[in-house]
mmCIF file of C-alpha atoms (C1' of nucleotides) in Angstrom:
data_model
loop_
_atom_site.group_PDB
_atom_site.id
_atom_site.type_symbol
_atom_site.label_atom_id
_atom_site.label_comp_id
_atom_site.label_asym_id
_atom_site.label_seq_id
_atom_site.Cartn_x
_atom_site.Cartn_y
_atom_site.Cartn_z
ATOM 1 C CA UNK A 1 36.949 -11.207 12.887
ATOM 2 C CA UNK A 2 35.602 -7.932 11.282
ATOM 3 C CA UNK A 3 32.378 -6.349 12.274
ATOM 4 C CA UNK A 4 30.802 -7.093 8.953
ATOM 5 C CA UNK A 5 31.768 -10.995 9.161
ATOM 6 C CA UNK A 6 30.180 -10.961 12.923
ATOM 7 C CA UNK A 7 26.907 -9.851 11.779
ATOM 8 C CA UNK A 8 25.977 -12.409 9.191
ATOM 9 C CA UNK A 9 27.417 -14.786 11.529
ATOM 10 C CA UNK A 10 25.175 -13.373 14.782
ATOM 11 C CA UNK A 11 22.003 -13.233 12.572
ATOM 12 C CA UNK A 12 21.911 -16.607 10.732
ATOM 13 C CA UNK A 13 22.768 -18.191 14.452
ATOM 14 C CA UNK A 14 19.844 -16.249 15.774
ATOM 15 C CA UNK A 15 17.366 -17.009 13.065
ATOM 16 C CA UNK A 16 14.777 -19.329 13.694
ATOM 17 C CA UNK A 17 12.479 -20.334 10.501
ATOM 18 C CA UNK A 18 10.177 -21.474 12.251
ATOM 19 C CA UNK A 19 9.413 -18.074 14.734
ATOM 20 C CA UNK A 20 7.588 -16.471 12.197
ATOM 21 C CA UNK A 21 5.370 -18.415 10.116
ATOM 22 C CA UNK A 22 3.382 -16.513 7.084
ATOM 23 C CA UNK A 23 1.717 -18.427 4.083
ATOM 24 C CA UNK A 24 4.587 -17.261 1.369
ATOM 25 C CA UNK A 25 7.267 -18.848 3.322
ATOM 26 C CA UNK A 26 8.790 -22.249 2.527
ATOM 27 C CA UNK A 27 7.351 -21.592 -1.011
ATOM 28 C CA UNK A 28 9.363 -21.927 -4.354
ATOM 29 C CA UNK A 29 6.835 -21.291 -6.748
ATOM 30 C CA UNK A 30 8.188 -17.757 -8.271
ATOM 31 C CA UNK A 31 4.551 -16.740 -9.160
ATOM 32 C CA UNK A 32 3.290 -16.732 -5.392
ATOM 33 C CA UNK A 33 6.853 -15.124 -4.241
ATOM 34 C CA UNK A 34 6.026 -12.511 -6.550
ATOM 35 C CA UNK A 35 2.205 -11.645 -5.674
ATOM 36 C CA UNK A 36 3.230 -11.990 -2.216
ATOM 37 C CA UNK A 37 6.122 -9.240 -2.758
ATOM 38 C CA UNK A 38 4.283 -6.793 -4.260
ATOM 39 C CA UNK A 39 0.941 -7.285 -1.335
ATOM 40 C CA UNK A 40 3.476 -6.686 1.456
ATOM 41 C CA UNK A 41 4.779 -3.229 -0.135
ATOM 42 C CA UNK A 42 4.141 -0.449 2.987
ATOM 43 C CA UNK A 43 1.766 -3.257 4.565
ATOM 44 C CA UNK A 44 1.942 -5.593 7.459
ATOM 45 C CA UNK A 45 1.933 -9.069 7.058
ATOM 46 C CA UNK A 46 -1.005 -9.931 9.337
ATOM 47 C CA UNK A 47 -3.256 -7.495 6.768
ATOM 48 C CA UNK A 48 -1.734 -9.313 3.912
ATOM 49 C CA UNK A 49 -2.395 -12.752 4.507
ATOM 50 C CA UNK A 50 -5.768 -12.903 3.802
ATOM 51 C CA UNK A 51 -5.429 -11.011 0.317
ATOM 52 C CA UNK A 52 -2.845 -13.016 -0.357
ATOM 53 C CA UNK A 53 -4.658 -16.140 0.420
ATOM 54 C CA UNK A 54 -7.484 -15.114 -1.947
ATOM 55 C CA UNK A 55 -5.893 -13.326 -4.467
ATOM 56 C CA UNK A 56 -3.712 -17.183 -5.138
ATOM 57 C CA UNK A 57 -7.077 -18.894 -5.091
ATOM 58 C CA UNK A 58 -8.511 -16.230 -7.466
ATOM 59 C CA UNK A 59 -5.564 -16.600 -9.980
ATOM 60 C CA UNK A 60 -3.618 -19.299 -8.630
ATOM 61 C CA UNK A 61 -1.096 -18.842 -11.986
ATOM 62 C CA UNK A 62 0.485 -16.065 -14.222
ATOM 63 C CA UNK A 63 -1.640 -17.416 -17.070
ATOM 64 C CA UNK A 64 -4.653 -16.812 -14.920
ATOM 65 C CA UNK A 65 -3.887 -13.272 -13.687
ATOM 66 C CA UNK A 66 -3.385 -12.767 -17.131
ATOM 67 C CA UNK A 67 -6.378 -13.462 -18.294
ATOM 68 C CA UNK A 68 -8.314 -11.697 -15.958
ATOM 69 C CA UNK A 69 -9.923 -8.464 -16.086
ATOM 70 C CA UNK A 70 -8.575 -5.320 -14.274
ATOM 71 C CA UNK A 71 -11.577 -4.889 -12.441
ATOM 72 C CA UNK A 72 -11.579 -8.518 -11.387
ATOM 73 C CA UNK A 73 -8.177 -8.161 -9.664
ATOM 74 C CA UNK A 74 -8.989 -4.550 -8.494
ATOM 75 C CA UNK A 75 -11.671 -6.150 -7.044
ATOM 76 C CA UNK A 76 -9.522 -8.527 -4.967
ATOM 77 C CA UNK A 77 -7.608 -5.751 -4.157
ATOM 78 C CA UNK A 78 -9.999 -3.760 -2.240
ATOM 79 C CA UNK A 79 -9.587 -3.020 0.736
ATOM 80 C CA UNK A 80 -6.083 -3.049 0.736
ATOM 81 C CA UNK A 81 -4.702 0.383 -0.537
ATOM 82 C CA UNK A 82 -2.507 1.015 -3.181
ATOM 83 C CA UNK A 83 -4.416 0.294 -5.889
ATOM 84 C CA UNK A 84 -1.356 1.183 -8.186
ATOM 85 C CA UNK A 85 -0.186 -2.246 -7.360
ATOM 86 C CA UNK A 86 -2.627 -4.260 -8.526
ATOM 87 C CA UNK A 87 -2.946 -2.693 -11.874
ATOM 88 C CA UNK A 88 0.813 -3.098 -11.991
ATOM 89 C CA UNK A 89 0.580 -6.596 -10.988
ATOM 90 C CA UNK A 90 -1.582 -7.275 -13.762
ATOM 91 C CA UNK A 91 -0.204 -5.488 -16.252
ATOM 92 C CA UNK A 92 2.912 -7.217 -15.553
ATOM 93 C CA UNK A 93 1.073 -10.426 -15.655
ATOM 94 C CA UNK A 94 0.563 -9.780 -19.606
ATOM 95 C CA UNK A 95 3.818 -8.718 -19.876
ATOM 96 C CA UNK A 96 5.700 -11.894 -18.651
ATOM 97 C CA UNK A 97 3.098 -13.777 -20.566
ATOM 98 C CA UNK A 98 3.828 -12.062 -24.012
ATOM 99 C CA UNK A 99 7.783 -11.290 -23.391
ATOM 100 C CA UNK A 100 8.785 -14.348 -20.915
ATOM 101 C CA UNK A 101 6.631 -17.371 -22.487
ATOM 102 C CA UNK A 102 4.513 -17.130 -19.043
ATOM 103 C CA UNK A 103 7.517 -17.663 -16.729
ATOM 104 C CA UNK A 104 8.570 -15.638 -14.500
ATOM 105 C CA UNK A 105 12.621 -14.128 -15.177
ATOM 106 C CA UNK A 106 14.872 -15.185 -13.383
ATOM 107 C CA UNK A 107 17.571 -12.204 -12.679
ATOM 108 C CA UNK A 108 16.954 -9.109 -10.953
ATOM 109 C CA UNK A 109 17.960 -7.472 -13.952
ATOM 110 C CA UNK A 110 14.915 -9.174 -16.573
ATOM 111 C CA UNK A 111 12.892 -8.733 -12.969
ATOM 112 C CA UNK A 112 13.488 -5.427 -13.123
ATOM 113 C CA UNK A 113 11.568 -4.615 -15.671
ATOM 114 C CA UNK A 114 8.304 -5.675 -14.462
ATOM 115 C CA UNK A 115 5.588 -2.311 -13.532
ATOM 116 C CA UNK A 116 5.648 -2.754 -9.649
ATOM 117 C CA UNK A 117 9.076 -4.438 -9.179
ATOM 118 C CA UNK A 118 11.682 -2.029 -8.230
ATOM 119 C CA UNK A 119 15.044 -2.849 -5.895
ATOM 120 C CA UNK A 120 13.631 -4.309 -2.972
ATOM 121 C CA UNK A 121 10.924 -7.106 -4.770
ATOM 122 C CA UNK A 122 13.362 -7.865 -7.641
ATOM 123 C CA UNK A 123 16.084 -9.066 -5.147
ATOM 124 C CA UNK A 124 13.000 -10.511 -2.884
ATOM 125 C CA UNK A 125 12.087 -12.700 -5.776
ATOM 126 C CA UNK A 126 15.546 -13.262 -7.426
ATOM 127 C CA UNK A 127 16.778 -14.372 -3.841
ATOM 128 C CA UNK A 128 14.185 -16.464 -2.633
ATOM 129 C CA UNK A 129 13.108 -18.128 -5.831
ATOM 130 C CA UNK A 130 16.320 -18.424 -7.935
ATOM 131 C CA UNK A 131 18.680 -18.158 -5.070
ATOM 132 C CA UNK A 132 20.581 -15.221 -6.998
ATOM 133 C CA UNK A 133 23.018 -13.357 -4.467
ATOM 134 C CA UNK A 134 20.738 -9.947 -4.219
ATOM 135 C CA UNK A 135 20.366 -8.633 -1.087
ATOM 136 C CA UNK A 136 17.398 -6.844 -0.022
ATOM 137 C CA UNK A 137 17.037 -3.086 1.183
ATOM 138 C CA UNK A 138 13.529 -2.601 2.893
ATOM 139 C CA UNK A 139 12.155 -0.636 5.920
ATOM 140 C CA UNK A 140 13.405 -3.542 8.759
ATOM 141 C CA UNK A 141 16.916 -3.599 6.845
ATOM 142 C CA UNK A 142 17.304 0.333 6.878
ATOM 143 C CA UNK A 143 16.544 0.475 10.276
ATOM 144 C CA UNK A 144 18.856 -2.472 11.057
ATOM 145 C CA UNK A 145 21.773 -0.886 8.943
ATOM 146 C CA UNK A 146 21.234 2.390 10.918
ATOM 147 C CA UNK A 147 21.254 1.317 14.608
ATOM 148 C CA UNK A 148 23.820 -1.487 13.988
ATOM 149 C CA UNK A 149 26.113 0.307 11.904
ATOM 150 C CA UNK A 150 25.357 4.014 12.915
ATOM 151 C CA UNK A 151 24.365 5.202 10.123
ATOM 152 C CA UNK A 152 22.850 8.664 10.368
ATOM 153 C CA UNK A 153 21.577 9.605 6.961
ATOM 154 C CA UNK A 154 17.635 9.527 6.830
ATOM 155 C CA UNK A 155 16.546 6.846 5.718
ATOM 156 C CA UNK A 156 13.398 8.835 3.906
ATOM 157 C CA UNK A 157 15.524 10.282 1.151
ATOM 158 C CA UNK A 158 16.605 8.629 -1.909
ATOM 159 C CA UNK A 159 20.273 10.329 -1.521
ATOM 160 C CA UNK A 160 20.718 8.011 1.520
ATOM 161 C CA UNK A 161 20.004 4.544 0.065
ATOM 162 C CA UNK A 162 23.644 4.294 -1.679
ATOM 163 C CA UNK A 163 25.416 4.989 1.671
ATOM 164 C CA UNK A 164 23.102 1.701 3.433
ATOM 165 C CA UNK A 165 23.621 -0.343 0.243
ATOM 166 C CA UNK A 166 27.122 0.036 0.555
ATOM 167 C CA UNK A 167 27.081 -1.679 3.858
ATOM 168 C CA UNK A 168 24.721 -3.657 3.213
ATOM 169 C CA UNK A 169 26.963 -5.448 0.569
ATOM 170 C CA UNK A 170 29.737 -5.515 3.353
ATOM 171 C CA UNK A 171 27.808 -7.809 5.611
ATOM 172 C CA UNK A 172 25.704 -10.065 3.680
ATOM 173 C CA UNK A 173 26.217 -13.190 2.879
ATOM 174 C CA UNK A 174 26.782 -14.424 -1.089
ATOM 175 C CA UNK A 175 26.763 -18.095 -0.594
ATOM 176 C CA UNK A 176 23.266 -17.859 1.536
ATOM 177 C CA UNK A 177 21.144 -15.289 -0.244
ATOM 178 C CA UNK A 178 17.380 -16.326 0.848
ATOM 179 C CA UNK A 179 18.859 -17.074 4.263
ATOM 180 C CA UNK A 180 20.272 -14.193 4.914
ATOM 181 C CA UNK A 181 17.496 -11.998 3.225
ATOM 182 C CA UNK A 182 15.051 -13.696 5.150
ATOM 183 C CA UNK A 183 16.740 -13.712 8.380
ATOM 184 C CA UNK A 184 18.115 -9.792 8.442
ATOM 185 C CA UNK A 185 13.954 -8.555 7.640
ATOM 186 C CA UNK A 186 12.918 -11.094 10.348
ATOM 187 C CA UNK A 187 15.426 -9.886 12.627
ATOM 188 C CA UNK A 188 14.456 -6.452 11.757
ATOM 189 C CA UNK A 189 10.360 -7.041 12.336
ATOM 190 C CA UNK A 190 10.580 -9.025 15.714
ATOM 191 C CA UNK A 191 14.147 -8.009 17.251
ATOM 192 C CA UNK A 192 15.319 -4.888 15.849
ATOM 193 C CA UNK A 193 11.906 -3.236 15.961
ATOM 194 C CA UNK A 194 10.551 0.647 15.944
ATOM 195 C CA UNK A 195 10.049 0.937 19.049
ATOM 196 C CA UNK A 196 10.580 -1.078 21.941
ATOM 197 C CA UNK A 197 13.027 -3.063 20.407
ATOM 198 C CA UNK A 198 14.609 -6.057 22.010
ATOM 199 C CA UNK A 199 17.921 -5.121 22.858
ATOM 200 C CA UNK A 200 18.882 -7.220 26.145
ATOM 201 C CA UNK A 201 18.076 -10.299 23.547
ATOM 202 C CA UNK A 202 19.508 -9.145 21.188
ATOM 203 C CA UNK A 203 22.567 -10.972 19.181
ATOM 204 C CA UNK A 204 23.847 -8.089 17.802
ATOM 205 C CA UNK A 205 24.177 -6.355 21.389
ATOM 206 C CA UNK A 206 27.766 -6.538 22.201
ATOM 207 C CA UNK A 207 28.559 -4.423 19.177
ATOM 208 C CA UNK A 208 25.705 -2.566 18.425
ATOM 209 C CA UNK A 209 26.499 1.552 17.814
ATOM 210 C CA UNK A 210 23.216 2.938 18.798
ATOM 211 C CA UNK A 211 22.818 0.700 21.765
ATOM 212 C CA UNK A 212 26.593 1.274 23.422
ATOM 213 C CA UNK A 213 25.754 4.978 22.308
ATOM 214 C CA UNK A 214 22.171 4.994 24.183
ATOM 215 C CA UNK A 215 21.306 5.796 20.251
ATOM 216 C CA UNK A 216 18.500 3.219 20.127
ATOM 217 C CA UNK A 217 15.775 5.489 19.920
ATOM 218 C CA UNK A 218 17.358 8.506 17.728
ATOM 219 C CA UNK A 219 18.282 6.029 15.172
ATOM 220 C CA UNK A 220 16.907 5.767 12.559
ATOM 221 C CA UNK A 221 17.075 9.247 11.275
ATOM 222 C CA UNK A 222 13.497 10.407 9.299
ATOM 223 C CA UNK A 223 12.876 13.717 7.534
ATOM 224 C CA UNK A 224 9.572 14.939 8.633
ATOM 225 C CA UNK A 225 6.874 14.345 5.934
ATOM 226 C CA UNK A 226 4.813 16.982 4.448
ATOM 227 C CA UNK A 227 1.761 17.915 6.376
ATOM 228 C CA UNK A 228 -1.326 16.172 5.077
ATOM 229 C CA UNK A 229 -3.579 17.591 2.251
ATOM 230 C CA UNK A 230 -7.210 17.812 3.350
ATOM 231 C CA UNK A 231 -9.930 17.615 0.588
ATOM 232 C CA UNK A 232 -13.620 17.392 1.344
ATOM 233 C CA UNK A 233 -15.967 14.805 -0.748
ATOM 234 C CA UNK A 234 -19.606 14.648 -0.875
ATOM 235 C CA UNK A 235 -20.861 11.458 -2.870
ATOM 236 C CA UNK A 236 -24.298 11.249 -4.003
ATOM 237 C CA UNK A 237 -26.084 8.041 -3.058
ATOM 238 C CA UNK A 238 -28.492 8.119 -5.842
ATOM 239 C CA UNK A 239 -31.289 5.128 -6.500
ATOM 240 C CA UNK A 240 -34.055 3.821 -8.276
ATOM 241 C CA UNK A 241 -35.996 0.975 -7.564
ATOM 242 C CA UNK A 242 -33.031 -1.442 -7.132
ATOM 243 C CA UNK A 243 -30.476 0.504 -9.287
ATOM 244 C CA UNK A 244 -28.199 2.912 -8.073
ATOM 245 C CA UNK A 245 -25.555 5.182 -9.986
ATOM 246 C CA UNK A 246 -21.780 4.947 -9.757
ATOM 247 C CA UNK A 247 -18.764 6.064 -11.824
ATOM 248 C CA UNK A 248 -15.395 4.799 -11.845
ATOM 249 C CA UNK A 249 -12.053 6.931 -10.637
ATOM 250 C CA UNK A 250 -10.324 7.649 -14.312
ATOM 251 C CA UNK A 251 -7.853 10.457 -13.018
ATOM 252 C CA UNK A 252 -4.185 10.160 -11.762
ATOM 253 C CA UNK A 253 -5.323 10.232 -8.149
ATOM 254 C CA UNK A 254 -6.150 8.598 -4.804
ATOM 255 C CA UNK A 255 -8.015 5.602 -6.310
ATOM 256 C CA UNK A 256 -7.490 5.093 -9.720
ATOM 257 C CA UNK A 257 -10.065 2.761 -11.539
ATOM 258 C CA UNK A 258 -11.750 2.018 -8.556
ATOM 259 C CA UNK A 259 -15.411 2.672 -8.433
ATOM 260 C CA UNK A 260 -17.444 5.652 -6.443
ATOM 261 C CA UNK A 261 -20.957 7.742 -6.573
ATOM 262 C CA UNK A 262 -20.993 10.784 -7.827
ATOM 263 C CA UNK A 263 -19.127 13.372 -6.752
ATOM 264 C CA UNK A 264 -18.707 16.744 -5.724
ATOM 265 C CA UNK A 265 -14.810 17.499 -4.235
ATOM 266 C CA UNK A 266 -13.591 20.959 -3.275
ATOM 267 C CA UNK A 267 -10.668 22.022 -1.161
ATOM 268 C CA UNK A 268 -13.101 23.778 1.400
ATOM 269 C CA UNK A 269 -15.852 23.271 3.447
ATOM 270 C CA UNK A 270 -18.795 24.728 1.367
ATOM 271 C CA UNK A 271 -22.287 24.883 2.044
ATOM 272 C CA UNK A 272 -25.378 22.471 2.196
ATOM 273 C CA UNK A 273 -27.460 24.280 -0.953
ATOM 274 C CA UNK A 274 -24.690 25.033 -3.292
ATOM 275 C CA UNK A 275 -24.078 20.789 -2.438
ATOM 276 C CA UNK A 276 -27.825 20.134 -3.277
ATOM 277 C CA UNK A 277 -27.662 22.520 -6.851
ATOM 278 C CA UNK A 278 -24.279 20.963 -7.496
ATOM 279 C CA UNK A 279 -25.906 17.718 -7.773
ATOM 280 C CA UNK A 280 -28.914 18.893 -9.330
ATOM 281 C CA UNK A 281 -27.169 20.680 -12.309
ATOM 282 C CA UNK A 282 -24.583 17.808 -12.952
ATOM 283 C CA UNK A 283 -27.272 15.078 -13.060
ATOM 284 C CA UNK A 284 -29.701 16.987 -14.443
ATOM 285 C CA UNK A 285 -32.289 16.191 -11.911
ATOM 286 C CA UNK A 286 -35.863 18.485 -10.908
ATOM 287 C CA UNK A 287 -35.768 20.754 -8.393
ATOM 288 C CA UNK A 288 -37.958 19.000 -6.319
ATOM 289 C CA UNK A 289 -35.861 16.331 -5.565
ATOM 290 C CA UNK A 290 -34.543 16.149 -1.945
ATOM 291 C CA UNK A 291 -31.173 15.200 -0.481
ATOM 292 C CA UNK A 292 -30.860 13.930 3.366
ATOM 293 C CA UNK A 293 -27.167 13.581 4.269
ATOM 294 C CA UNK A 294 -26.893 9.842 5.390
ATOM 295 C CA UNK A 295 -23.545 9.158 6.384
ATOM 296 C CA UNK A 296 -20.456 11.691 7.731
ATOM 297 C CA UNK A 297 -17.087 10.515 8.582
ATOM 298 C CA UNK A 298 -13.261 11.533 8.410
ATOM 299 C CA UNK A 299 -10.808 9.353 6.743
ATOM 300 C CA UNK A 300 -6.795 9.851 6.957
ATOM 301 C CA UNK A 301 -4.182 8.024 4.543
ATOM 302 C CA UNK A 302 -0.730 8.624 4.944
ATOM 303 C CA UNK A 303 -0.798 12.251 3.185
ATOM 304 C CA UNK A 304 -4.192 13.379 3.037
ATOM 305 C CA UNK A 305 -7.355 13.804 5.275
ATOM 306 C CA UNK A 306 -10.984 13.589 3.593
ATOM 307 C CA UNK A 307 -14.156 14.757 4.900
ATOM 308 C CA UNK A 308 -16.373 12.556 3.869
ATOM 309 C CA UNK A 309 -20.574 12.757 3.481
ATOM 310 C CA UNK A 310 -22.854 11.150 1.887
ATOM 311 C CA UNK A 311 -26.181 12.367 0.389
ATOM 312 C CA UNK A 312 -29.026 9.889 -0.313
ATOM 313 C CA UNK A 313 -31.634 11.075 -2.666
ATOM 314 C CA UNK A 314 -34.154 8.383 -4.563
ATOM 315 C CA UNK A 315 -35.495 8.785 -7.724
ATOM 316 C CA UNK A 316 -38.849 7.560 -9.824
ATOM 317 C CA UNK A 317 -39.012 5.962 -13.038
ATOM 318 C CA UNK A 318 -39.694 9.245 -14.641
ATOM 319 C CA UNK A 319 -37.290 11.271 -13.116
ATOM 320 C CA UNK A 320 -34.334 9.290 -14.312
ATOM 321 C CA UNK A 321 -31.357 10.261 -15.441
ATOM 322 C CA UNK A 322 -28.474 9.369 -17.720
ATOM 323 C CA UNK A 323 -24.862 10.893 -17.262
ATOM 324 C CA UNK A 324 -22.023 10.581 -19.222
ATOM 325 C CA UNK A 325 -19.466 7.711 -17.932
ATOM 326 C CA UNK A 326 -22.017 7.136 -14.855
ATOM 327 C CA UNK A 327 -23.991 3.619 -14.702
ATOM 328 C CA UNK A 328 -26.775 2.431 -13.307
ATOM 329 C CA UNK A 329 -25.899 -0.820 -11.496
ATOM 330 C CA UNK A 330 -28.723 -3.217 -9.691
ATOM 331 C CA UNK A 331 -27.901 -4.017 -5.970
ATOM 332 C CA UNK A 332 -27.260 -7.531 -6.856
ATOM 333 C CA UNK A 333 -24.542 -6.478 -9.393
ATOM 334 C CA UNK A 334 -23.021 -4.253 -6.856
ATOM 335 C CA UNK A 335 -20.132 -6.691 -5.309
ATOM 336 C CA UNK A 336 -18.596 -7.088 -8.763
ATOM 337 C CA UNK A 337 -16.967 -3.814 -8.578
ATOM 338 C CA UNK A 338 -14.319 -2.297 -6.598
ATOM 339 C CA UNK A 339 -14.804 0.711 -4.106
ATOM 340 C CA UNK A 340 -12.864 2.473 -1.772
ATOM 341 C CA UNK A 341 -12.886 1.049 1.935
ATOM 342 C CA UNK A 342 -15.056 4.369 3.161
ATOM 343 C CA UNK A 343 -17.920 2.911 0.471
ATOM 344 C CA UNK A 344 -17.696 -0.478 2.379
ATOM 345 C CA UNK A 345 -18.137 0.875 5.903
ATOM 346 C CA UNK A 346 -20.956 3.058 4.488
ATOM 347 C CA UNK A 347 -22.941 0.382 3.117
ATOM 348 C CA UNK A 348 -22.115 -2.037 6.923
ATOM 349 C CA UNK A 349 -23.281 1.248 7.905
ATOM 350 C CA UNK A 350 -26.495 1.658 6.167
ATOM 351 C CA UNK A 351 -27.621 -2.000 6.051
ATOM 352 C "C1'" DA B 1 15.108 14.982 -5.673
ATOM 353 C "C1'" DA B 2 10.436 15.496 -4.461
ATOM 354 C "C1'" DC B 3 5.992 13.907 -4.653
ATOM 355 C "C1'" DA B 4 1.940 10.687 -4.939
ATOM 356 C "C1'" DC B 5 -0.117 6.657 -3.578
ATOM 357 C "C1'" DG B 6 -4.272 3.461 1.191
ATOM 358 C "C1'" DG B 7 -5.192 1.401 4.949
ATOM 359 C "C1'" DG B 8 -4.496 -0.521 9.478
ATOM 360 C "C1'" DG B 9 -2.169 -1.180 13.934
ATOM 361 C "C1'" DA B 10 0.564 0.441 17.836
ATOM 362 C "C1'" DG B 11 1.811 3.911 21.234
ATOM 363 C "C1'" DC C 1 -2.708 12.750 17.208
ATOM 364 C "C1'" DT C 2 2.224 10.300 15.139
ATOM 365 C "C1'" DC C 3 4.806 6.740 13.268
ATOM 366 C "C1'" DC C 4 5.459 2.607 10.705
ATOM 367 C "C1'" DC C 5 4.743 -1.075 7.521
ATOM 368 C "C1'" DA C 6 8.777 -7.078 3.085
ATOM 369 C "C1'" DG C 7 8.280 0.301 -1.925
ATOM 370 C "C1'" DT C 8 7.463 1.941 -6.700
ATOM 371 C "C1'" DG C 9 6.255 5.117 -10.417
ATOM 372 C "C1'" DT C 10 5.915 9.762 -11.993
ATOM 373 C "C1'" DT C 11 7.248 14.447 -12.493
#
DNA sequence: AACACGGGGAG
DNA sequence: CTCCCAGTGTT
């Protein structure tokens, strides 16, 4: 028997549907495959399952997500990075709405053409829901292909992915799509893991090439990623009485539509006073108001690092101030909108 | 082809 | 600290 014929053979004997038991399994509705899809995107499945949970409850249809407004959705959203994804989401709710009649396509060809579904979540959904013949190509299959197979081309460059789909299509298995797709990243997340992967349980063991080739923890190959971009922000935490000022993100950046305080960024560290005038000139406020920084922290994503503080200042009634595409929200409006998660461990912080 | 996009967990 | 996660869109 060839290689390729072993391995689909191997994994769907070793697969147990039962081992790993998440919320969006055992589904068929193609709406909740979908949402489900997209939350998982560069996250873990234990941080997903309670957005997904609430985002279904929240809009439990297409028709629903639809319907909603951005900042409703970006608000169930938060929290969980990406934001990208959640506009997308919805966005692509309207779409299917106006261009599908509210159903979801079927193909990976019509899915395709959704904003947020690319390769991996159109065959996800086409698979599992429709039970077309698509495999999928994500993180635990990669790494899979590589140490099975031996396949040494990174698996961080796009140049790469035609060499793994290639043998990908050798070994998997037409007349069992969802099966196999769902088996191969299972096998991938508790077997075939980064590190520490189980290789004296493993079914694939007797012909493995990185493990008869002591390869198991050279493979796979990763480009090193850029260093990280650091960028220092210092947010004004500005009241009144119960009000208190914040602007949403409009630019093509970290955060996009999600909400903030004001704002002064620069790419270095610069000094307390030209801070305080900063914030004084933009909002137009007297020089006798005083700033006391309130909250200092570091936060790292993937490619950047932010140094983060927070200046309080409170304001009376007759020093108030207006600034364009800034609003004054009361505290008890606050939770409708959408911050990033450093706003949300400043205000567990402050209260 | 390279870059941008969050946040959390594990080692 | 580094690496990884059920990736996609933009430039």
């Amino acid at each position: 028997m060839s290689k390729s014929n072993h391995f689909s053979k191997k994994l769907l004997n070793w697969y147990d549907p039962k081992a790993r038991s998440l919320p969006w399994k055992f589904i068929k509705d193609p709406y909740k495959i979908w949402v489900s899809e997209i939350i998982l995107q560069q996250t873990r499945a234990e941080q997903a399952t309670p957005f997904y949970r609430n985002f279904i409850q929240l809009f439990p249809t297409v028709g629903a997500l639809a319907k909603a407004e951005l900042d409703q959705v970006l608000k169930a959203w938060e929290g969980l990075g990406y934001y990208s994804r959640a506009r997308n989401l919805h966005h692509a709710a309207n779409y299917v709405q106006n261009n599908f009649a509210g159903k979801i396509p079927s193909t990976y060809k019509e899915l395709l053409t959704l904003k947020g579904v690319g390769p991996y979540t159109a065959a996800a959904i086409s698979s599992f829901a429709f039970g077309e013949a698509q495999p999928v190509l994500d993180g635990n299959v990669f790494r899979v292909l590589s140490r099975v197979f031996g396949i040494e081309a990174p698996i961080n460059v796009g140049s790469s992915r035609k060499i793994f789909q290639k043998q990908l299509n050798k070994i998997f298995d037409k007349k069992r799509p969802a099966l196999f797709n769902q088996s191969i990243m299972d096998f991938g997340a508790t077997c075939c893991k980064p590190s520490e992967p189980s290789c004296p349980s493993c079914p694939m063991a007797d012909f493995c090439f990185a493990l008869k080739n002591k390869q198991i923890h050279q493979l796979p190959k990763k480009l090193k990623p850029p260093k990280k971009k650091i960028r220092y922000f210092n947010f004004l935490f500005l009241t009144s009485g119960k009000k208190l000022l914040i602007e949403q993100r409009t630019e093509k950046d970290i955060w996009q539509n999600l909400y903030q305080f004001p704002l002064l960024e620069s790419k270095e560290l610069v000094h307390e006073d030209f801070i305080k005038d900063n914030f004084r000139s933009n909002l137009n406020l007297n020089k006798s108001i005083n700033f006391d920084l309130v909250y200092s922290t570091t936060r790292i994503l993937t490619h950047q690092k932010l140094y983060v503080q927070i200046w309080a200042a409170n304001l009376r009634k007759k020093d108030f101030t207006e600034k364009e595409g800034a609003l004054w929200v009361n505290n008890s409006d606050l939770h409708k909108f959408a911050f990033p998660k450093l706003f949300d461990l400043f205000f567990n912080d402050i209260c």
